[in-house]
Coordinates of C-alpha atoms in Angstrom, one line a residue:
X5 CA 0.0 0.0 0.0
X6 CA 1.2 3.3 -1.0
X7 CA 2.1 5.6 1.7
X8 CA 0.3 8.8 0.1
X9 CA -2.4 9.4 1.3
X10 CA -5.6 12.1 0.3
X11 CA -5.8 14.7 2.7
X12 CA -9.7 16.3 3.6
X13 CA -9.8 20.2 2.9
X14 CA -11.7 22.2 5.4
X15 CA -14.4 23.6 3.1
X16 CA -14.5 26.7 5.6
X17 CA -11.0 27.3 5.0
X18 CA -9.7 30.4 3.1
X19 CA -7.2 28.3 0.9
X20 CA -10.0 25.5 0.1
X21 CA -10.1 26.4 -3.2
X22 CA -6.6 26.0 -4.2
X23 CA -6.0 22.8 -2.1
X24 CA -9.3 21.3 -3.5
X25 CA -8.5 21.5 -7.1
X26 CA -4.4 21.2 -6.6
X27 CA -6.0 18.0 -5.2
X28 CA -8.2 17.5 -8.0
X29 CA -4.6 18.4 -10.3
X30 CA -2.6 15.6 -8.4
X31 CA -4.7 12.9 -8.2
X32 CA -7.5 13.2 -9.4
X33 CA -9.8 13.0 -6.7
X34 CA -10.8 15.8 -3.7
X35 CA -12.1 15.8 0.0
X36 CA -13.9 18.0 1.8
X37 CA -15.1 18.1 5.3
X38 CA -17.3 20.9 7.2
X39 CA -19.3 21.3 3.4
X40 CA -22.6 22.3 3.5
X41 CA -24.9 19.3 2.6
X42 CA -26.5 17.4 5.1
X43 CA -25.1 14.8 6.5
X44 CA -27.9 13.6 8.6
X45 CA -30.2 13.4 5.0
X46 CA -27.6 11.2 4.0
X47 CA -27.5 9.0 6.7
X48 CA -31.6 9.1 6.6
X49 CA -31.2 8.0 2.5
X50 CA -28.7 4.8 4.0
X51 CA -31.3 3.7 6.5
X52 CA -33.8 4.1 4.1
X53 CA -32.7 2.2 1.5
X54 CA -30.7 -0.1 3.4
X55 CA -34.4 -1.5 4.0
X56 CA -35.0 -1.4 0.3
X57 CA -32.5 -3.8 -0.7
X58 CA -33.4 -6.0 2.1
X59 CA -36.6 -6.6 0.2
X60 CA -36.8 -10.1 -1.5
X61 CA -36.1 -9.9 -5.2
X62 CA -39.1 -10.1 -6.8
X63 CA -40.5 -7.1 -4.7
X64 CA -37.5 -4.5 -5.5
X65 CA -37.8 -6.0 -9.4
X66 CA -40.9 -4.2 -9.8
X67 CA -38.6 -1.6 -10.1
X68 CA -36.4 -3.2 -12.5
X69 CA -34.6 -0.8 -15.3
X70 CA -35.5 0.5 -18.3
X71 CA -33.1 -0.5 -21.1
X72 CA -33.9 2.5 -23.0
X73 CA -33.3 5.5 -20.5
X74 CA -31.4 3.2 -17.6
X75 CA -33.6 4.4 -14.2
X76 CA -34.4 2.1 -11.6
X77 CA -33.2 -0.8 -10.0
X78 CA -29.9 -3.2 -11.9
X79 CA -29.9 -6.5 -9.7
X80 CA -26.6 -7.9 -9.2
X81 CA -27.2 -10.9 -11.8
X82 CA -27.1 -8.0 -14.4
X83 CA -24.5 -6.0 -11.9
X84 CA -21.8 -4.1 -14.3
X85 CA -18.0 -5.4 -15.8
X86 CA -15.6 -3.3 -15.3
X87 CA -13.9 -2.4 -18.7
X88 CA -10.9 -4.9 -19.0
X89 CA -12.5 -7.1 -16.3
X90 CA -14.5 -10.6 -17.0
X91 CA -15.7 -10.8 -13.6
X92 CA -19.4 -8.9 -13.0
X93 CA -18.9 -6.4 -9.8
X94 CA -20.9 -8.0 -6.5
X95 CA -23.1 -5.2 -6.2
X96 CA -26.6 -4.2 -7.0
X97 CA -28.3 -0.8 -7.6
X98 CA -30.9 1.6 -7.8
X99 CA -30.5 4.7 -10.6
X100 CA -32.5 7.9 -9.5
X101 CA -33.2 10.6 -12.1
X102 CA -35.7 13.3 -11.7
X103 CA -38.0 11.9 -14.6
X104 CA -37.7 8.4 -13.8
X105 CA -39.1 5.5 -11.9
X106 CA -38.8 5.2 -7.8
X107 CA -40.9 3.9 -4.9
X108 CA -43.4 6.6 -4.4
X109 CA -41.9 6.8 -0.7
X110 CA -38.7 7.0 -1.1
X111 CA -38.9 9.6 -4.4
X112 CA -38.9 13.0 -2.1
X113 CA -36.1 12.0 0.1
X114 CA -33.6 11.3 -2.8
X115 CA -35.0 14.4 -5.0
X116 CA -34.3 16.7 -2.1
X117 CA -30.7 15.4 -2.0
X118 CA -30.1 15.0 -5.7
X119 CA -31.2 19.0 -6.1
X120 CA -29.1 19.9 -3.0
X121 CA -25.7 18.1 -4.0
X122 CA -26.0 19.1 -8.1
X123 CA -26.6 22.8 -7.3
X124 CA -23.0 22.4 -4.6
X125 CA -21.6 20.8 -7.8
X126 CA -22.0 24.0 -10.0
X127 CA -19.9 25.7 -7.3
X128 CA -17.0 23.1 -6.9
X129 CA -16.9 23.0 -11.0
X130 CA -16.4 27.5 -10.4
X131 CA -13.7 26.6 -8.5
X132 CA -12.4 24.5 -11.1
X133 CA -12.7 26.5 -13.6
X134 CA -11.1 29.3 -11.9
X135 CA -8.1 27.6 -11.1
X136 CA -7.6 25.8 -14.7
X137 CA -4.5 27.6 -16.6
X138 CA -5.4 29.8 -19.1
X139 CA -4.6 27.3 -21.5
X140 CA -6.8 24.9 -20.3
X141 CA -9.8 26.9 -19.4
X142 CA -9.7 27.9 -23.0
X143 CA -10.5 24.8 -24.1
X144 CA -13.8 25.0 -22.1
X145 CA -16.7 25.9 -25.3
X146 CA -18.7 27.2 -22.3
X147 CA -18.5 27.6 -18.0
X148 CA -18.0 24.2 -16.9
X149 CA -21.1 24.6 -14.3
X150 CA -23.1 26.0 -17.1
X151 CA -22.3 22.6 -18.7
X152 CA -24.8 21.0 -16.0
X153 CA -27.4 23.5 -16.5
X154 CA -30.6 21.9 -18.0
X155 CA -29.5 18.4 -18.0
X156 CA -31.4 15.5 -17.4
X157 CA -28.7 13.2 -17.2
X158 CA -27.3 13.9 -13.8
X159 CA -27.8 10.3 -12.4
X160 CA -27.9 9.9 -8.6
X161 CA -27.0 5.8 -8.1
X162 CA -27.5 4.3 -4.7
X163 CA -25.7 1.6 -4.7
X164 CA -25.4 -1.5 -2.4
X165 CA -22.8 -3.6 -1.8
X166 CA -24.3 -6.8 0.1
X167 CA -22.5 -9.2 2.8
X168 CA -20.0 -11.2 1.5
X169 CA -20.8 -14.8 1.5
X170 CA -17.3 -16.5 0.8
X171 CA -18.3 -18.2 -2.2
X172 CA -17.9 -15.4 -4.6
X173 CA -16.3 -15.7 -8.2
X174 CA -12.8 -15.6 -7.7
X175 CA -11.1 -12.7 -8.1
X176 CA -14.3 -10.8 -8.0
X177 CA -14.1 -7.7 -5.7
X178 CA -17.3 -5.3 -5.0
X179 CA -16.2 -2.6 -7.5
X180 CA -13.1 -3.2 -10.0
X181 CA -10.8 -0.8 -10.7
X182 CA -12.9 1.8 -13.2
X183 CA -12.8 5.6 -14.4
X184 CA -15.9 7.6 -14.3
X185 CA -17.4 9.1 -17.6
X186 CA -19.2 12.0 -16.9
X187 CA -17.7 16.1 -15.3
X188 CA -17.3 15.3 -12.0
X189 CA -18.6 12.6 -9.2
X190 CA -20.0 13.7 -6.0
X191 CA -19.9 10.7 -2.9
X192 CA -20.3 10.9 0.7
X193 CA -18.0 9.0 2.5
X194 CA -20.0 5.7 2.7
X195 CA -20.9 4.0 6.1
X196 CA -18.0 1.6 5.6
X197 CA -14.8 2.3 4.3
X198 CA -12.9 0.1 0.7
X199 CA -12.4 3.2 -1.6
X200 CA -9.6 3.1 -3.2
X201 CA -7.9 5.3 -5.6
X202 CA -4.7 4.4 -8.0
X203 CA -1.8 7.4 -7.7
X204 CA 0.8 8.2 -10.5
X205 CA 3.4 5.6 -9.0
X206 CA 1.0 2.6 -9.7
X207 CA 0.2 2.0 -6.1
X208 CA -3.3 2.1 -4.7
X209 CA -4.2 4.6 -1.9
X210 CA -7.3 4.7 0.6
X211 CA -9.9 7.1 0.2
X212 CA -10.9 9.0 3.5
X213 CA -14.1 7.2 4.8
X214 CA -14.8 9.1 7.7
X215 CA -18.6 10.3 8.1
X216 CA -18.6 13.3 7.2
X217 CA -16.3 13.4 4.3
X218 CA -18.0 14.4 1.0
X219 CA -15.0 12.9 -1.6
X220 CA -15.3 14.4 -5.6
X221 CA -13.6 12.9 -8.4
X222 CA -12.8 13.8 -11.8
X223 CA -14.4 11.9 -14.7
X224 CA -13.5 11.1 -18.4
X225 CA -15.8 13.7 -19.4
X226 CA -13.9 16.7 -17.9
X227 CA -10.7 14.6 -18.4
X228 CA -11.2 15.1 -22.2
X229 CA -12.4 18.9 -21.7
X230 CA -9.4 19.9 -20.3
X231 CA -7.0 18.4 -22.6
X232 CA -6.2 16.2 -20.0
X233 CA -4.9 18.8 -17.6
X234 CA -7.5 17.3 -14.7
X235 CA -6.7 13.5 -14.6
X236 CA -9.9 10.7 -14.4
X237 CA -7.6 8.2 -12.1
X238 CA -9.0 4.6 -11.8
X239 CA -10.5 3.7 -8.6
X240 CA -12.2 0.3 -7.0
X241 CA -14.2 -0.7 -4.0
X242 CA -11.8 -3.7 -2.3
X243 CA -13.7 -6.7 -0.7
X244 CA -13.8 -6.3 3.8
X245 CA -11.9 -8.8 5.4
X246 CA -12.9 -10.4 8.3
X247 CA -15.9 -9.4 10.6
X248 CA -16.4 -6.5 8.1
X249 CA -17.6 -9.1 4.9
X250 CA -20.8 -9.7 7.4
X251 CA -21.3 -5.7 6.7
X252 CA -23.6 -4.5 4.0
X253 CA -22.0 -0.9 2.4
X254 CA -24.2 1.4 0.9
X255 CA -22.9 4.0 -1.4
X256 CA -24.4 7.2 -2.8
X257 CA -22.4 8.6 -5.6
X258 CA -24.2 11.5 -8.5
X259 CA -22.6 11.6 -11.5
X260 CA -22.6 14.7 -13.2
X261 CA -23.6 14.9 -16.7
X262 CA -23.4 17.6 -18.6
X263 CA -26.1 18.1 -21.5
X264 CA -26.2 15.7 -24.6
X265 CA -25.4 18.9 -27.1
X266 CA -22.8 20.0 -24.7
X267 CA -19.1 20.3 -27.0
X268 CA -16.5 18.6 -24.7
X269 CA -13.4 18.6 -27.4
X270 CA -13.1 18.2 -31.3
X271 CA -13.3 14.5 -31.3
X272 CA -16.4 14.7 -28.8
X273 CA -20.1 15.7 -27.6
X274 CA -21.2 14.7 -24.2
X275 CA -23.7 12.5 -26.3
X276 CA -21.1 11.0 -28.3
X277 CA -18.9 10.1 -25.8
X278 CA -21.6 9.0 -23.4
X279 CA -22.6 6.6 -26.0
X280 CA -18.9 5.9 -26.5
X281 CA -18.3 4.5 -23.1
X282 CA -21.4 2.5 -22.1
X283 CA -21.3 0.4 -25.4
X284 CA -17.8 -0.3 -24.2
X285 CA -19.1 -1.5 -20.5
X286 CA -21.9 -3.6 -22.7
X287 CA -24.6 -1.5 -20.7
X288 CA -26.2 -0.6 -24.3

């Protein structure tokens, strides 16, 4: 294990800009503690669908996705593959979008956090832009948070990762090693630590788990924006060992996606790429 390690920037803090992004810069992944969403509406959304995924299959399948549009609930039988990987990810999931399907009860609860954490996203993205070289923040066809502005594919995906029965398919872990496609990628620290993200030297490094911690993460998308200025750095979820594989984790990342029309680079749209990158994880 590397000895780096990602340090949490005091969102309070007169210098959290320029630590946030020259964290952003260096690794490709931020940290911030004392931010201003709510922590207890995130633990609520944990307990809440903690109980969801408890449900026997056939009950949470009523939910099950919608090929066309992807919301609502991916079992762990048709659980994603990691690009480069042959072994499916032991996880299941449930994909929130404004428009789309969710459990009557539950639908307030996440839309309240989903509108909270994307409008906190349109500030972290003004720091970024603020902070990219000239050079690179010429590349930008428009503000990056104006990029998000209208969209309807922000996807909020709460994801569980159940206990670990010992008779997994080898070498499967509970999220392999994987960039994100879209701007940027918004997770509370989960209620169980395994985040891990690869530095420049090869080595993997823990992610700060502590409750509290909201931990952001540059995607492909904003990757290709800036020329490759902001790195998207691979990441994974390792398997618990021990007492911890009884332990259920449940994970609440939002993945922001910019509009379909939006004009990342010469070679790409949002659209394009978007449709670039899922036929290559064989979700379309």
């Amino acid at each position: 294990m590397s000895q780096v390690t990602l340090e949490a920037v005091d969102y309070q803090a007169d210098d959290a800009k320029e630590k946030f992004v020259q964290s952003l810069r260096e690794t490709g992944f931020g940290v911030l503690k004392n931010h201003p969403i709510d922590q207890a509406s995130v633990q609520a959304i944990y307990d809440t669908w903690q109980g969801w995924f408890n449900q026997d299959s056939a009950t949470k399948e009523h939910h099950l996705y919608n090929k066309g549009t992807q919301d609502g609930f991916f079992p762990a039988r048709i659980s994603e593959t990691a690009k480069g990987f042959t072994q499916k990810d032991i996880k299941e999931y449930f994909h929130y979008y404004p428009w789309g399907q969710c459990p009557a009860t539950h639908q307030p609860q996440l839309d309240n956090y989903y509108q909270q954490t994307t409008a906190f996203a349109s500030e972290l993205l003004g720091w970024i832009e603020a902070l990219s070289p000239p050079d690179v923040a010429a590349r930008y066809q428009e503000p990056l948070s104006n990029m998000i502005n209208g969209s309807d594919q922000t996807l909020l995906r709460v994801l569980h990762y159940p206990p670990l029965a010992g008779d997994e398919e080898a070498g499967a872990i509970r999220a392999a090693a994987h960039e994100d496609i879209n701007l940027i990628t918004i997770l509370p620290a989960a209620n169980e630590p395994g985040l891990q993200v690869q530095l420049k030297d090869g080595q993997w490094a823990d992610v700060p788990s502590d409750f509290g911690y909201l931990i952001i993460n540059i995607g492909d998308m904003l990757q290709e924006a800036s020329g490759g200025y902001f790195p998207s750095t691979s990441h994974r979820v390792i398997n618990p060992k021990g007492a911890d594989m009884s332990k259920s984790r449940i994970s609440l990342p939002l993945f922001l996606h910019p509009r379909p029309d939006v004009v990342l680079s010469g070679r790409h749209t949002a659209k394009s790429y978007l449709h670039e990158r899922l036929t290559e994880l064989g979700v379309i």
